[in-house]
Amino acid sequence: MLLGIRNFKKIKNDKGPSPVIFLILISFSLLLLSGCLFSPFSKGSVEGYIHEETVIDTRPLEDALVSITGSSNTALTDEEGYFRIDEVSIGSRTLTITKESYITYKILSTIIEKDEVTLIDNGNPIAIRAVDDKYLFDGGIIYYDSGKYSNALTTFQQLINDFPDSQYADDAQYYIGYINEKKFGYYIQALLEYQELINNYPESFYADDAQLGIGNCYYVTHDYSHAIEAYQKLIDDYPESSLLALAQYSIAQSYRKLTNYEQAVIEFTKVIENYPESDYTAPAQYYIGYSYYEAKDYNQAILEFQKAIDYYPDSTWPGESERFIAPCAQYYIGWCYGQKLEQWNDAIPAFQLVIDNYPNSTWSSGNEIPPDAQYQIGWCYEQLELWCEAIDAYQLVIDNYSGTSWSNFAEERINAISENCPPS
């Protein structure tokens, strides 16, 4: 016992701090920094911005989950990537950022002070990165949206090469086909890429789109027989697809391009019968009329064009919400009566209906239909040798549609026939 007391006194009399005391001081400092010795009622806040790293730069990341030690509160970033968490115990904290398909990011030693808002990195965005396959897919989309299609192709192809089992691989494969078809006009390459998608990812959401793309590539290269086969395969293999009406409509157009007008009418009729609520029903009716027109059955063409007007008076061309089908049909009724059947008296009121009912109508080229119709009225009167009426009709072209090519034509006709109409 006496020996123990002497040893204790010896330790106390040694120079320098005791190792035990030194360890106690270190532990105290760590507890102080961690906030464990602060009052549990001492709180602060933290805020900042989260961005995602992209192939070009960074952009705000929405709906990232932000949590921090010392608080049960969490936050989701808004559309600007901003977050804020209140009621955080003061001291040194760890901030964690998580989001599905993104690499978890941690910021250590975030110091929370009492009654203050700690701004992470002075307000500079914290950039986190998606997992590699998503990073590549998002990068391809960014390149695509910015019109850098070659870069997009390279990025999508890298995704497929490096991550063939990725959930984004089929999407990337479809974009490769689509870019080749729609942006570069490489139709054979696009066709091969679309087939690659169907072969490698048969359950893909884009499989029916790819099958349609194959048909489109054949169609645009004038291989209409193979186009028909491809469109029919879409109908047969993907009966639940939303593209069925378009595929059937495209089959009909392919037959029309092959000048098989009888079969074209049959196929257009299938559009109307099988997909009556689709955007292609009214155009199908119009092209039934046009198929008869091309087959030189003008009387039947008139009847079919009239159906397009009667049954679908407010229908527009697919993808053109403001361009109506009816005025095109009405014009061709007048054209069939006049130029094809030489029934000039019937053609005049038909053309007049275009002017009266569809004053703002246009062709697919953007050219206006009414000045054309007004000129045709003048031409009809001319064929009837009603010279003064013809001049009056041509003058309306000049007065109402100045600046159009039809105004110039009308002036030429007036000069050519004016001697036949004596001055009043």
Short mmCIF file of C-alpha atoms in Angstrom, two decimals:
data_model
loop_
_atom_site.label_atom_id
_atom_site.label_comp_id
_atom_site.label_asym_id
_atom_site.label_seq_id
_atom_site.Cartn_x
_atom_site.Cartn_y
_atom_site.Cartn_z
CA MET A 1 0.00 0.00 0.00
CA LEU A 2 2.73 2.39 0.92
CA LEU A 3 4.51 1.55 -2.34
CA GLY A 4 1.40 2.44 -4.30
CA ILE A 5 1.13 5.83 -2.63
CA ARG A 6 4.75 6.59 -3.31
CA ASN A 7 4.34 5.68 -6.97
CA PHE A 8 1.34 7.98 -7.24
CA LYS A 9 3.25 10.87 -5.76
CA LYS A 10 6.07 10.20 -8.18
CA ILE A 11 3.73 10.44 -11.10
CA LYS A 12 2.26 13.69 -9.86
CA ASN A 13 5.68 15.22 -9.46
CA ASP A 14 6.78 14.27 -13.04
CA LYS A 15 7.26 17.16 -15.50
CA GLY A 16 4.68 17.62 -18.26
CA PRO A 17 0.96 16.76 -18.41
CA SER A 18 -0.19 13.34 -17.45
CA PRO A 19 -1.00 11.09 -20.48
CA VAL A 20 -4.33 10.36 -18.85
CA ILE A 21 -5.19 14.04 -18.63
CA PHE A 22 -4.03 14.50 -22.24
CA LEU A 23 -6.39 11.75 -23.43
CA ILE A 24 -9.23 13.29 -21.45
CA LEU A 25 -8.63 16.67 -23.10
CA ILE A 26 -8.63 15.12 -26.60
CA SER A 27 -11.86 13.27 -25.89
CA PHE A 28 -13.43 16.44 -24.57
CA SER A 29 -12.45 18.36 -27.70
CA LEU A 30 -13.94 15.68 -29.94
CA LEU A 31 -17.16 15.69 -28.00
CA LEU A 32 -17.23 19.47 -28.19
CA LEU A 33 -16.82 19.42 -31.94
CA SER A 34 -19.46 16.74 -32.40
CA GLY A 35 -21.94 18.75 -30.41
CA CYS A 36 -22.42 16.07 -27.80
CA LEU A 37 -21.58 18.47 -24.94
CA PHE A 38 -23.80 21.22 -26.25
CA SER A 39 -27.30 21.58 -25.02
CA PRO A 40 -29.61 19.32 -27.03
CA PHE A 41 -31.83 22.35 -27.41
CA SER A 42 -29.17 24.27 -29.37
CA LYS A 43 -30.15 24.10 -33.03
CA GLY A 44 -29.19 25.52 -36.38
CA SER A 45 -30.07 25.08 -40.06
CA VAL A 46 -28.32 24.10 -43.26
CA GLU A 47 -29.09 24.96 -46.88
CA GLY A 48 -27.51 24.68 -50.30
CA TYR A 49 -27.86 23.64 -53.92
CA ILE A 50 -27.47 20.24 -55.52
CA HIS A 51 -26.63 19.85 -59.22
CA GLU A 52 -25.94 16.81 -61.34
CA GLU A 53 -22.83 16.50 -63.41
CA THR A 54 -23.47 16.09 -67.14
CA VAL A 55 -21.27 15.57 -70.19
CA ILE A 56 -21.43 19.31 -70.89
CA ASP A 57 -21.77 21.08 -67.53
CA THR A 58 -24.01 20.77 -64.48
CA ARG A 59 -27.71 21.37 -64.04
CA PRO A 60 -30.08 21.53 -61.04
CA LEU A 61 -31.08 18.16 -59.68
CA GLU A 62 -34.66 17.94 -58.47
CA ASP A 63 -35.99 15.49 -55.84
CA ALA A 64 -32.61 14.54 -54.39
CA LEU A 65 -32.96 13.47 -50.75
CA VAL A 66 -30.73 15.40 -48.33
CA SER A 67 -30.22 14.23 -44.73
CA ILE A 68 -27.85 15.26 -41.96
CA THR A 69 -26.69 13.69 -38.73
CA GLY A 70 -28.09 15.42 -35.69
CA SER A 71 -31.56 15.84 -37.15
CA SER A 72 -34.46 13.61 -38.03
CA ASN A 73 -35.49 16.15 -40.68
CA THR A 74 -34.73 15.64 -44.35
CA ALA A 75 -35.35 17.68 -47.50
CA LEU A 76 -35.95 17.12 -51.19
CA THR A 77 -34.35 19.53 -53.62
CA ASP A 78 -36.69 21.69 -55.68
CA GLU A 79 -36.52 22.35 -59.42
CA GLU A 80 -33.59 24.71 -58.84
CA GLY A 81 -31.74 22.09 -56.78
CA TYR A 82 -32.24 24.06 -53.56
CA PHE A 83 -32.72 22.43 -50.14
CA ARG A 84 -32.92 23.52 -46.50
CA ILE A 85 -33.02 21.50 -43.29
CA ASP A 86 -33.98 23.13 -39.97
CA GLU A 87 -33.73 21.89 -36.40
CA VAL A 88 -30.22 20.45 -36.73
CA SER A 89 -28.22 19.99 -33.52
CA ILE A 90 -25.15 22.20 -33.52
CA GLY A 91 -21.69 20.79 -33.96
CA SER A 92 -19.88 18.85 -36.69
CA ARG A 93 -22.33 16.97 -38.88
CA THR A 94 -22.30 14.74 -41.95
CA LEU A 95 -24.53 15.75 -44.86
CA THR A 96 -25.69 12.93 -47.16
CA ILE A 97 -27.23 13.31 -50.64
CA THR A 98 -29.03 10.35 -52.21
CA LYS A 99 -31.13 9.79 -55.31
CA GLU A 100 -31.99 6.64 -57.18
CA SER A 101 -29.54 5.94 -60.01
CA TYR A 102 -27.06 8.49 -58.58
CA ILE A 103 -23.87 7.91 -56.62
CA THR A 104 -24.43 8.69 -52.90
CA TYR A 105 -22.50 11.79 -51.87
CA LYS A 106 -21.38 12.68 -48.34
CA ILE A 107 -20.02 15.95 -46.98
CA LEU A 108 -18.15 15.43 -43.69
CA SER A 109 -17.54 18.00 -40.95
CA THR A 110 -20.37 20.32 -41.81
CA ILE A 111 -20.33 22.73 -38.86
CA ILE A 112 -23.76 23.73 -37.58
CA GLU A 113 -23.83 26.77 -35.33
CA LYS A 114 -26.50 27.89 -32.94
CA ASP A 115 -29.38 29.86 -34.49
CA GLU A 116 -27.52 30.24 -37.77
CA VAL A 117 -28.10 28.92 -41.30
CA THR A 118 -25.02 27.16 -42.64
CA LEU A 119 -24.72 27.70 -46.39
CA ILE A 120 -22.93 24.73 -47.97
CA ASP A 121 -19.83 25.77 -49.95
CA ASN A 122 -20.86 29.43 -49.87
CA GLY A 123 -23.82 28.68 -52.14
CA ASN A 124 -21.81 26.95 -54.87
CA PRO A 125 -23.75 23.93 -56.18
CA ILE A 126 -22.68 20.50 -55.03
CA ALA A 127 -22.33 18.38 -58.17
CA ILE A 128 -23.15 14.69 -57.93
CA ARG A 129 -23.02 12.16 -60.72
CA ALA A 130 -25.41 9.52 -61.95
CA VAL A 131 -24.23 5.92 -62.07
CA ASP A 132 -22.24 5.32 -65.24
CA ASP A 133 -24.98 3.96 -67.54
CA LYS A 134 -27.45 6.67 -66.58
CA TYR A 135 -24.71 9.29 -66.89
CA LEU A 136 -24.07 8.15 -70.46
CA PHE A 137 -27.76 7.98 -71.33
CA ASP A 138 -28.46 11.45 -69.94
CA GLY A 139 -25.40 12.69 -71.77
CA GLY A 140 -26.70 11.29 -75.04
CA ILE A 141 -30.04 13.01 -74.48
CA ILE A 142 -28.30 16.31 -73.73
CA TYR A 143 -26.28 16.05 -76.93
CA TYR A 144 -29.45 15.15 -78.85
CA ASP A 145 -31.45 18.06 -77.46
CA SER A 146 -28.63 20.48 -78.26
CA GLY A 147 -28.43 19.22 -81.86
CA LYS A 148 -25.03 17.53 -81.43
CA TYR A 149 -26.20 14.33 -83.07
CA SER A 150 -22.78 12.83 -83.78
CA ASN A 151 -21.84 13.20 -80.12
CA ALA A 152 -25.20 11.71 -79.16
CA LEU A 153 -24.59 8.67 -81.37
CA THR A 154 -21.14 8.14 -79.88
CA THR A 155 -22.44 8.42 -76.33
CA PHE A 156 -25.41 6.11 -76.87
CA GLN A 157 -23.14 3.55 -78.56
CA GLN A 158 -20.70 3.70 -75.64
CA LEU A 159 -23.55 2.96 -73.26
CA ILE A 160 -24.56 -0.11 -75.26
CA ASN A 161 -20.97 -1.33 -75.56
CA ASP A 162 -20.11 -0.86 -71.88
CA PHE A 163 -23.47 -1.70 -70.31
CA PRO A 164 -25.40 -4.02 -72.66
CA ASP A 165 -27.69 -5.10 -69.81
CA SER A 166 -28.48 -1.55 -68.69
CA GLN A 167 -32.09 -0.53 -68.35
CA TYR A 168 -31.22 2.33 -70.72
CA ALA A 169 -29.61 0.19 -73.43
CA ASP A 170 -32.76 -0.29 -75.52
CA ASP A 171 -33.57 3.41 -75.27
CA ALA A 172 -30.08 4.22 -76.50
CA GLN A 173 -30.42 1.73 -79.36
CA TYR A 174 -33.68 3.34 -80.46
CA TYR A 175 -32.13 6.81 -80.43
CA ILE A 176 -29.29 5.55 -82.60
CA GLY A 177 -31.79 4.35 -85.18
CA TYR A 178 -33.90 7.51 -84.91
CA ILE A 179 -30.95 9.86 -85.32
CA ASN A 180 -29.75 7.99 -88.39
CA GLU A 181 -33.24 8.12 -89.89
CA LYS A 182 -34.58 11.54 -88.93
CA LYS A 183 -31.47 13.67 -88.46
CA PHE A 184 -28.94 12.28 -90.91
CA GLY A 185 -31.14 10.58 -93.50
CA TYR A 186 -29.01 7.42 -93.36
CA TYR A 187 -32.00 5.19 -93.99
CA ILE A 188 -30.22 1.89 -94.55
CA GLN A 189 -28.15 2.36 -91.39
CA ALA A 190 -31.26 3.38 -89.49
CA LEU A 191 -33.07 0.29 -90.68
CA LEU A 192 -30.21 -1.91 -89.42
CA GLU A 193 -30.17 -0.14 -86.06
CA TYR A 194 -33.92 -0.53 -85.62
CA GLN A 195 -33.62 -4.23 -86.42
CA GLU A 196 -30.81 -4.48 -83.86
CA LEU A 197 -33.18 -3.17 -81.21
CA ILE A 198 -35.87 -5.70 -82.10
CA ASN A 199 -33.33 -8.55 -82.14
CA ASN A 200 -31.56 -7.68 -78.90
CA TYR A 201 -34.36 -6.09 -76.88
CA PRO A 202 -37.60 -7.71 -78.10
CA GLU A 203 -39.49 -6.66 -74.96
CA SER A 204 -38.44 -3.03 -75.27
CA PHE A 205 -41.02 -0.27 -75.00
CA TYR A 206 -39.60 0.98 -78.30
CA ALA A 207 -39.90 -2.28 -80.24
CA ASP A 208 -43.06 -1.21 -82.08
CA ASP A 209 -41.54 2.22 -82.79
CA ALA A 210 -38.51 0.48 -84.25
CA GLN A 211 -40.73 -1.70 -86.45
CA LEU A 212 -42.51 1.42 -87.69
CA GLY A 213 -39.11 2.99 -88.33
CA ILE A 214 -38.12 0.03 -90.49
CA GLY A 215 -41.25 0.55 -92.57
CA ASN A 216 -40.56 4.27 -92.84
CA CYS A 217 -37.00 3.66 -94.02
CA TYR A 218 -38.23 1.35 -96.77
CA TYR A 219 -40.97 3.85 -97.68
CA VAL A 220 -38.70 6.86 -97.99
CA THR A 221 -36.30 4.88 -100.21
CA HIS A 222 -39.25 3.94 -102.47
CA ASP A 223 -39.12 0.26 -101.55
CA TYR A 224 -42.86 0.19 -101.02
CA SER A 225 -43.30 -3.57 -101.15
CA HIS A 226 -40.91 -4.09 -98.24
CA ALA A 227 -42.49 -1.11 -96.48
CA ILE A 228 -45.87 -2.84 -96.65
CA GLU A 229 -44.37 -5.99 -95.14
CA ALA A 230 -42.74 -4.02 -92.32
CA TYR A 231 -45.91 -2.08 -91.48
CA GLN A 232 -47.98 -5.26 -91.55
CA LYS A 233 -45.49 -6.91 -89.19
CA LEU A 234 -46.08 -4.09 -86.72
CA ILE A 235 -49.85 -4.75 -86.84
CA ASP A 236 -49.36 -8.51 -86.50
CA ASP A 237 -46.66 -8.56 -83.82
CA TYR A 238 -47.74 -5.61 -81.66
CA PRO A 239 -51.56 -5.73 -81.52
CA GLU A 240 -51.65 -3.43 -78.46
CA SER A 241 -49.46 -0.75 -80.01
CA SER A 242 -50.68 2.82 -80.28
CA LEU A 243 -49.14 2.93 -83.77
CA LEU A 244 -51.56 0.55 -85.48
CA ALA A 245 -53.64 3.22 -87.22
CA LEU A 246 -50.52 4.90 -88.56
CA ALA A 247 -49.14 1.56 -89.75
CA GLN A 248 -52.38 0.75 -91.58
CA TYR A 249 -52.50 4.25 -93.08
CA SER A 250 -48.89 3.82 -94.23
CA ILE A 251 -49.73 0.48 -95.86
CA ALA A 252 -52.47 2.23 -97.84
CA GLN A 253 -50.11 5.04 -98.88
CA SER A 254 -47.55 2.44 -99.99
CA TYR A 255 -50.10 0.79 -102.27
CA ARG A 256 -51.02 4.21 -103.63
CA LYS A 257 -47.35 4.88 -104.39
CA LEU A 258 -47.28 1.54 -106.24
CA THR A 259 -50.25 2.88 -108.29
CA ASN A 260 -52.35 0.00 -107.02
CA TYR A 261 -55.26 2.33 -106.39
CA GLU A 262 -57.85 -0.38 -105.92
CA GLN A 263 -55.87 -1.96 -103.09
CA ALA A 264 -55.06 1.46 -101.68
CA VAL A 265 -58.78 2.19 -101.33
CA ILE A 266 -59.25 -1.13 -99.54
CA GLU A 267 -56.41 -0.34 -97.11
CA PHE A 268 -57.58 3.23 -96.46
CA THR A 269 -61.04 1.83 -95.73
CA LYS A 270 -59.48 -0.45 -93.09
CA VAL A 271 -58.18 2.65 -91.32
CA ILE A 272 -61.70 4.07 -91.13
CA GLU A 273 -63.31 0.79 -90.10
CA ASN A 274 -60.68 -0.48 -87.66
CA TYR A 275 -59.48 2.78 -86.11
CA PRO A 276 -62.45 5.17 -86.30
CA GLU A 277 -61.19 7.38 -83.45
CA SER A 278 -57.66 7.79 -84.75
CA ASP A 279 -56.08 10.90 -86.22
CA TYR A 280 -55.76 9.06 -89.55
CA THR A 281 -59.45 8.41 -90.22
CA ALA A 282 -60.17 11.73 -91.93
CA PRO A 283 -56.93 11.69 -93.98
CA ALA A 284 -57.79 8.13 -95.04
CA GLN A 285 -61.15 9.30 -96.36
CA TYR A 286 -59.47 12.15 -98.23
CA TYR A 287 -57.00 9.76 -99.82
CA ILE A 288 -59.76 7.40 -100.84
CA GLY A 289 -61.01 10.30 -102.91
CA TYR A 290 -57.49 11.07 -104.11
CA SER A 291 -56.89 7.45 -105.07
CA TYR A 292 -59.99 7.53 -107.27
CA TYR A 293 -58.74 10.84 -108.68
CA GLU A 294 -55.37 9.28 -109.53
CA ALA A 295 -57.21 6.32 -111.06
CA LYS A 296 -59.10 8.88 -113.21
CA ASP A 297 -62.49 7.90 -111.80
CA TYR A 298 -63.41 11.54 -111.24
CA ASN A 299 -67.09 11.10 -110.45
CA GLN A 300 -66.31 8.64 -107.65
CA ALA A 301 -63.51 10.90 -106.48
CA ILE A 302 -66.02 13.75 -106.09
CA LEU A 303 -68.28 11.54 -103.97
CA GLU A 304 -65.39 10.46 -101.73
CA PHE A 305 -64.03 13.98 -101.33
CA GLN A 306 -67.52 15.09 -100.32
CA LYS A 307 -67.56 12.42 -97.61
CA ALA A 308 -64.35 13.86 -96.19
CA ILE A 309 -66.09 17.24 -95.93
CA ASP A 310 -69.39 15.91 -94.58
CA TYR A 311 -68.03 13.36 -92.09
CA TYR A 312 -64.90 15.20 -90.92
CA PRO A 313 -65.56 18.93 -91.30
CA ASP A 314 -63.24 19.96 -88.45
CA SER A 315 -60.49 17.40 -88.86
CA THR A 316 -56.92 18.51 -89.37
CA TRP A 317 -53.92 16.81 -90.91
CA PRO A 318 -51.93 14.68 -88.42
CA GLY A 319 -49.27 16.79 -86.75
CA GLU A 320 -50.76 20.02 -88.15
CA SER A 321 -53.36 21.18 -85.67
CA GLU A 322 -54.36 24.28 -87.65
CA ARG A 323 -54.45 22.93 -91.22
CA PHE A 324 -57.83 21.48 -92.16
CA ILE A 325 -58.51 18.62 -94.55
CA ALA A 326 -61.91 19.78 -95.79
CA PRO A 327 -60.71 22.74 -97.93
CA CYS A 328 -58.28 20.46 -99.77
CA ALA A 329 -61.13 18.08 -100.54
CA GLN A 330 -63.40 20.96 -101.58
CA TYR A 331 -60.79 22.29 -103.98
CA TYR A 332 -60.39 18.91 -105.64
CA ILE A 333 -64.16 18.64 -106.09
CA GLY A 334 -63.97 21.86 -108.10
CA TRP A 335 -60.89 20.64 -109.96
CA CYS A 336 -62.56 17.35 -110.90
CA TYR A 337 -65.67 19.13 -112.15
CA GLY A 338 -63.66 21.68 -114.09
CA GLN A 339 -60.31 20.50 -115.34
CA LYS A 340 -61.19 16.80 -115.54
CA LEU A 341 -64.90 16.61 -116.42
CA GLU A 342 -65.21 20.05 -118.03
CA GLN A 343 -68.41 20.64 -116.14
CA TRP A 344 -67.53 24.30 -115.72
CA ASN A 345 -70.87 25.40 -114.30
CA ASP A 346 -70.52 22.87 -111.48
CA ALA A 347 -66.89 23.73 -110.85
CA ILE A 348 -67.55 27.44 -110.20
CA PRO A 349 -69.72 27.02 -107.05
CA ALA A 350 -67.39 24.27 -105.81
CA PHE A 351 -64.41 26.63 -105.96
CA GLN A 352 -66.48 29.42 -104.43
CA LEU A 353 -67.09 27.26 -101.36
CA VAL A 354 -63.34 27.14 -100.78
CA ILE A 355 -63.22 30.93 -100.72
CA ASP A 356 -66.34 31.38 -98.62
CA ASN A 357 -65.87 28.57 -96.08
CA TYR A 358 -62.10 28.27 -95.82
CA PRO A 359 -60.58 31.74 -96.35
CA ASN A 360 -57.38 30.89 -94.43
CA SER A 361 -56.78 27.38 -95.78
CA THR A 362 -53.40 26.25 -97.06
CA TRP A 363 -51.73 23.39 -98.87
CA SER A 364 -49.02 21.35 -97.17
CA SER A 365 -46.47 23.62 -98.86
CA GLY A 366 -47.92 26.60 -96.98
CA ASN A 367 -49.37 28.17 -100.12
CA GLU A 368 -52.88 29.53 -99.76
CA ILE A 369 -55.76 27.68 -101.42
CA PRO A 370 -58.30 30.56 -101.88
CA PRO A 371 -56.29 32.56 -104.48
CA ASP A 372 -55.86 29.36 -106.47
CA ALA A 373 -59.62 28.72 -106.25
CA GLN A 374 -60.46 32.28 -107.27
CA TYR A 375 -58.20 31.99 -110.30
CA GLN A 376 -59.90 28.71 -111.25
CA ILE A 377 -63.28 30.48 -111.16
CA GLY A 378 -61.94 32.96 -113.70
CA TRP A 379 -60.67 30.08 -115.81
CA CYS A 380 -64.07 28.35 -115.70
CA TYR A 381 -65.84 31.50 -116.90
CA GLU A 382 -63.25 31.78 -119.63
CA GLN A 383 -63.98 28.23 -120.83
CA LEU A 384 -67.68 29.15 -120.88
CA GLU A 385 -66.72 32.20 -122.95
CA LEU A 386 -68.26 34.45 -120.34
CA TRP A 387 -65.49 36.98 -120.84
CA CYS A 388 -66.67 39.79 -118.62
CA GLU A 389 -67.41 37.41 -115.74
CA ALA A 390 -63.95 35.90 -116.23
CA ILE A 391 -62.31 39.33 -116.07
CA ASP A 392 -64.26 40.17 -112.89
CA ALA A 393 -63.13 36.88 -111.31
CA TYR A 394 -59.52 37.44 -112.27
CA GLN A 395 -59.70 41.00 -110.94
CA LEU A 396 -60.75 39.60 -107.54
CA VAL A 397 -57.53 37.59 -107.53
CA ILE A 398 -55.56 40.80 -108.08
CA ASP A 399 -57.56 42.79 -105.53
CA ASN A 400 -57.77 40.19 -102.77
CA TYR A 401 -54.55 38.23 -103.19
CA SER A 402 -51.99 40.69 -104.43
CA GLY A 403 -48.42 39.51 -104.13
CA THR A 404 -49.26 35.90 -104.95
CA SER A 405 -48.24 34.16 -108.14
CA TRP A 406 -51.96 33.77 -108.94
CA SER A 407 -52.28 37.57 -109.05
CA ASN A 408 -49.67 37.69 -111.79
CA PHE A 409 -51.39 34.89 -113.71
CA ALA A 410 -54.74 36.65 -113.38
CA GLU A 411 -53.30 39.85 -114.79
CA GLU A 412 -51.94 37.93 -117.78
CA ARG A 413 -55.37 36.40 -118.44
CA ILE A 414 -57.12 39.77 -118.23
CA ASN A 415 -54.72 41.19 -120.80
CA ALA A 416 -55.30 38.16 -123.04
CA ILE A 417 -59.12 38.31 -123.06
CA SER A 418 -59.96 41.96 -122.34
CA GLU A 419 -60.74 42.62 -126.01
CA ASN A 420 -63.58 40.08 -125.76
CA CYS A 421 -65.36 42.10 -123.07
CA PRO A 422 -66.61 45.48 -124.29
CA PRO A 423 -66.38 48.34 -121.78
CA SER A 424 -69.61 49.01 -119.92
#
